[in-house]
Coordinates of C-alpha atoms in Angstrom, one line a residue:
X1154 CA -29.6 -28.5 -4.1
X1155 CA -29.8 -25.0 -4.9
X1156 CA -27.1 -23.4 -7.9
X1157 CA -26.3 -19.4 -8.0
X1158 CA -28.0 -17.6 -11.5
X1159 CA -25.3 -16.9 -13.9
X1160 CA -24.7 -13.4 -13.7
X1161 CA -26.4 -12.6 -17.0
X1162 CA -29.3 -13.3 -14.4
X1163 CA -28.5 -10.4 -12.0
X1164 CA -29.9 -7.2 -12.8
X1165 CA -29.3 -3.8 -12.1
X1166 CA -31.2 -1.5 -9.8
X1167 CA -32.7 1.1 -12.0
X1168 CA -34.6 2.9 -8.7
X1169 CA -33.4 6.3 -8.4
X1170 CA -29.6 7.7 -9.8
X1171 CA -28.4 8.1 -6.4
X1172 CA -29.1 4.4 -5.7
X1173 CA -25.5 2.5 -5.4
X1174 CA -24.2 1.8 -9.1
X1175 CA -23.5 -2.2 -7.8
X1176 CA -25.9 -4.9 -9.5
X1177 CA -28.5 -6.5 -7.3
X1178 CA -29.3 -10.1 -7.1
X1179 CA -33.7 -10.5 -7.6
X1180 CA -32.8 -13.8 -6.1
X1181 CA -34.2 -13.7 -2.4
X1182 CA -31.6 -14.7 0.0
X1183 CA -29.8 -14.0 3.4
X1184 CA -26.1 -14.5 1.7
X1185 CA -24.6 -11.2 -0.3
X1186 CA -25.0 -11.6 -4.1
X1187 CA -21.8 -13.0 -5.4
X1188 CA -22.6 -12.3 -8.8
X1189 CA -21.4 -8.7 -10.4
X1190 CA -21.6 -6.8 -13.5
X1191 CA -19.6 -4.1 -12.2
X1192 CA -15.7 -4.1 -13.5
X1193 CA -13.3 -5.7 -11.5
X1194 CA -11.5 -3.5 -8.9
X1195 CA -8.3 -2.1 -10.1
X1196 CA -5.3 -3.8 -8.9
X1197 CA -3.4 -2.7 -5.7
X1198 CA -0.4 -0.6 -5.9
X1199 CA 1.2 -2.2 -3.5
X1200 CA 0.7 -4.9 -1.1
X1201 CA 1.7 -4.5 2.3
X1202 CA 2.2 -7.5 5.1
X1203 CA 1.6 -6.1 8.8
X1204 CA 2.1 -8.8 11.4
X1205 CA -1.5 -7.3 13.5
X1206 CA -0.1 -9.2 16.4
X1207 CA 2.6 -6.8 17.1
X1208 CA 0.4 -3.8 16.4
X1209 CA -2.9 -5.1 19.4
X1210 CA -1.0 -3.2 22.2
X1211 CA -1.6 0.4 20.3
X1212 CA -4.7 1.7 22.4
X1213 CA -4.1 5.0 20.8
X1214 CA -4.8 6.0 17.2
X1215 CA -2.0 6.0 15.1
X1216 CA -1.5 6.4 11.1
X1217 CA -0.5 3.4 8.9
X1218 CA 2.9 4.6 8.7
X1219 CA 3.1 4.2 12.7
X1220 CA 2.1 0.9 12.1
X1221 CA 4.8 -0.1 9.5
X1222 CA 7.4 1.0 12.1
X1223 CA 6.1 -0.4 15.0
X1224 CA 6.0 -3.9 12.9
X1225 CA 9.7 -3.2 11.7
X1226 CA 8.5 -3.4 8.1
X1227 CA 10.6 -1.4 5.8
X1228 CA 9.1 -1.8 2.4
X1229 CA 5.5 -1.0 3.5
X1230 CA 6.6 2.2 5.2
X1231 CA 8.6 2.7 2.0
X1232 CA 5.2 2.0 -0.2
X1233 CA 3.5 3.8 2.6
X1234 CA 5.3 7.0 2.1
X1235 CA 5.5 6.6 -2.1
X1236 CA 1.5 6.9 -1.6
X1237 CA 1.6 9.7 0.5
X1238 CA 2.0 8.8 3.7
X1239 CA 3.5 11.6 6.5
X1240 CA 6.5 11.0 8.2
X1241 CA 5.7 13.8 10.9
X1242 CA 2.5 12.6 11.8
X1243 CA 2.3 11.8 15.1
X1244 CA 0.0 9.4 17.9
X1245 CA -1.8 9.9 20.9
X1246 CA 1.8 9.9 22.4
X1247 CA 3.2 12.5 20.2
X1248 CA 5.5 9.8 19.0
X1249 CA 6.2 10.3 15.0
X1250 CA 6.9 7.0 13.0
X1251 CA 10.5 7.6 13.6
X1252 CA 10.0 7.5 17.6
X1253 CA 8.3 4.5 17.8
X1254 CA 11.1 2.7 15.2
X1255 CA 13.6 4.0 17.2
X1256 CA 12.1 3.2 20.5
X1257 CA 12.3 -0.4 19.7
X1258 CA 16.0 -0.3 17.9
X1259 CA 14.4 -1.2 14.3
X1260 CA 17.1 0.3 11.8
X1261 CA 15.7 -0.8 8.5
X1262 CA 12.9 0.8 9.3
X1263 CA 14.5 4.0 10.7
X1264 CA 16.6 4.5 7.4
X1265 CA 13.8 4.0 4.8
X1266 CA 11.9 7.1 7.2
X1267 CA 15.3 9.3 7.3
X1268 CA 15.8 8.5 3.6
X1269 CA 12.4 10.2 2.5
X1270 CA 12.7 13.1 4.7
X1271 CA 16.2 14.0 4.0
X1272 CA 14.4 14.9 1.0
X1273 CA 13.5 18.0 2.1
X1274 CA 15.7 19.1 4.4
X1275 CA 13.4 21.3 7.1
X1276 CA 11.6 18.0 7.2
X1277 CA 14.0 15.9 8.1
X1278 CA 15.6 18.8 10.5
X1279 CA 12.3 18.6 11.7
X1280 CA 12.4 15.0 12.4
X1281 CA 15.3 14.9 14.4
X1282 CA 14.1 17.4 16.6
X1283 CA 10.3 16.2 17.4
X1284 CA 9.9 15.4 20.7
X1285 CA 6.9 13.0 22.0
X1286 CA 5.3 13.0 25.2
X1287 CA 7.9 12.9 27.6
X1288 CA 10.0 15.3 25.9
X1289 CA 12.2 12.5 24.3
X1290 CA 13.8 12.4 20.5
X1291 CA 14.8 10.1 18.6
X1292 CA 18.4 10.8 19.5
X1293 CA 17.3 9.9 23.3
X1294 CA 15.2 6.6 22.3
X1295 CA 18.2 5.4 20.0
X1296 CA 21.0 6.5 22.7
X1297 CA 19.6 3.4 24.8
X1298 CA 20.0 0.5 22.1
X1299 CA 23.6 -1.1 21.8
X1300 CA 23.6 -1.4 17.9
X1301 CA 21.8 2.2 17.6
X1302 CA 25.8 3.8 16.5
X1303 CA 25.4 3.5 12.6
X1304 CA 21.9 5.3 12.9
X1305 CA 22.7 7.5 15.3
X1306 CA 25.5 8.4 13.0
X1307 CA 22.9 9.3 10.2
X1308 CA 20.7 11.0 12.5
X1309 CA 23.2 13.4 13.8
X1310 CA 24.7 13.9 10.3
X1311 CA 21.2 15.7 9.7
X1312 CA 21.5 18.3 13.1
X1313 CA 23.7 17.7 16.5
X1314 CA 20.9 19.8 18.2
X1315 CA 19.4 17.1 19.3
X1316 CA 22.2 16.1 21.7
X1317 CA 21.0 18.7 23.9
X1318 CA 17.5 18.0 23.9
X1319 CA 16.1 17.4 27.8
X1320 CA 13.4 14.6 28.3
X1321 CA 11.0 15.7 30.8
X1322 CA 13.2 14.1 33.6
X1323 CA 16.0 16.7 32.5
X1324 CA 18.4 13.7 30.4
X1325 CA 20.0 14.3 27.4
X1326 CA 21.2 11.4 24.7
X1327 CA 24.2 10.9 26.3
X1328 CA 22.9 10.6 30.2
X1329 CA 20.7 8.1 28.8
X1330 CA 22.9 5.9 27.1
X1331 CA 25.6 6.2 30.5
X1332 CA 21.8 4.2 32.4
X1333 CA 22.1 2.2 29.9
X1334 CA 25.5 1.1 29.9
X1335 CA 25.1 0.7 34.1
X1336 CA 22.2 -1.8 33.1
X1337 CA 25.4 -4.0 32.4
X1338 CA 24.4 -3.3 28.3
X1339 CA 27.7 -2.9 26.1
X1340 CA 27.0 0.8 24.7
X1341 CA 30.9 2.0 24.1
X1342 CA 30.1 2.3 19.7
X1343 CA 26.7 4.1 21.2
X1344 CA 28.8 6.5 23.3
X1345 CA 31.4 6.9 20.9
X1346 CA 28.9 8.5 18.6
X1347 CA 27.2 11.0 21.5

């Protein structure tokens, strides 16, 4: 049977200075050395639990934050957007992180993306107001969920503007959540709000 060296073993690559800085193994084999001199990778800022199942459908390219929504996964879009991450970015469909939280009814979500861009104000103006692909806010993709009323509430705290945004089949909010309510859904707190 065949043991590893000790790592005192591996040596360095002392071939050129533009050579990668990581230790090589002299000992021939097919496996990756296991064995490092180099320090120890500092530790993550965060750790951040996507369930990958709900995310296969996305054909498109889409940021991390996108993802966090999508997987209704507050605290990583919260770490997410600590580290940087931009709440107006948008996917293939134009969709910001917002559209595609709201498109699916996630409100935990939604609020931790409206709390950071109520920050700045133009950004979360800016927010409310984005239309994706088919011309649709966040206003219209929450107008169809039955529990939407408390977020709609904070969304239209921000700007009522959007309650007069077309989608590209000429709909506002409130048209929208009138289909919805013929689609036998109980939308009366919904269309209290619009």
């Amino acid at each position: 049977s065949s043991s590893l060296p000790s790592s005192s073993s591996c040596s360095s690559s002392s071939s050129s200075p533009s050579s990668s800085s990581l230790p090589s193994c002299p000992h021939p084999t097919t496996a990756p050395c296991t064995h490092s001199t180099a320090s120890p990778a500092p530790p993550m800022r965060a750790r951040i639990s996507i369930d990958i199942d709900k995310c296969t459908s996305l054909v498109h390219s889409c940021s991390p934050l996108h993802l966090a929504a999508l997987a209704d996964a507050p605290q990583a879009a919260a770490s997410l957007l600590r580290l940087g991450g931009d709440p107006l970015s948008v996917d293939a469909n134009g969709q910001t992180p917002l559209h595609v939280a709201c498109a699916r009814g996630y409100s935990a979500v939604s609020r931790v993306l409206l709390q950071e861009a109520q920050k700045h104000h133009a950004c979360a103006c800016a927010l409310v107001h984005a239309s994706d692909s088919t011309d649709s806010s966040v206003v219209h993709l929450l107008a169809e969920h039955p529990h939407a009323a408390p977020l709609l509430r904070s969304i239209l705290s921000i700007s009522t503007d959007a309650l007069n945004q077309w989608d590209d089949q000429l709909r506002t909010p409130l048209v929208r959540a009138c289909e919805a309510a013929s689609a036998q859904r109980d939308m009366s707190e919904v269309l209290r709000v619009l």
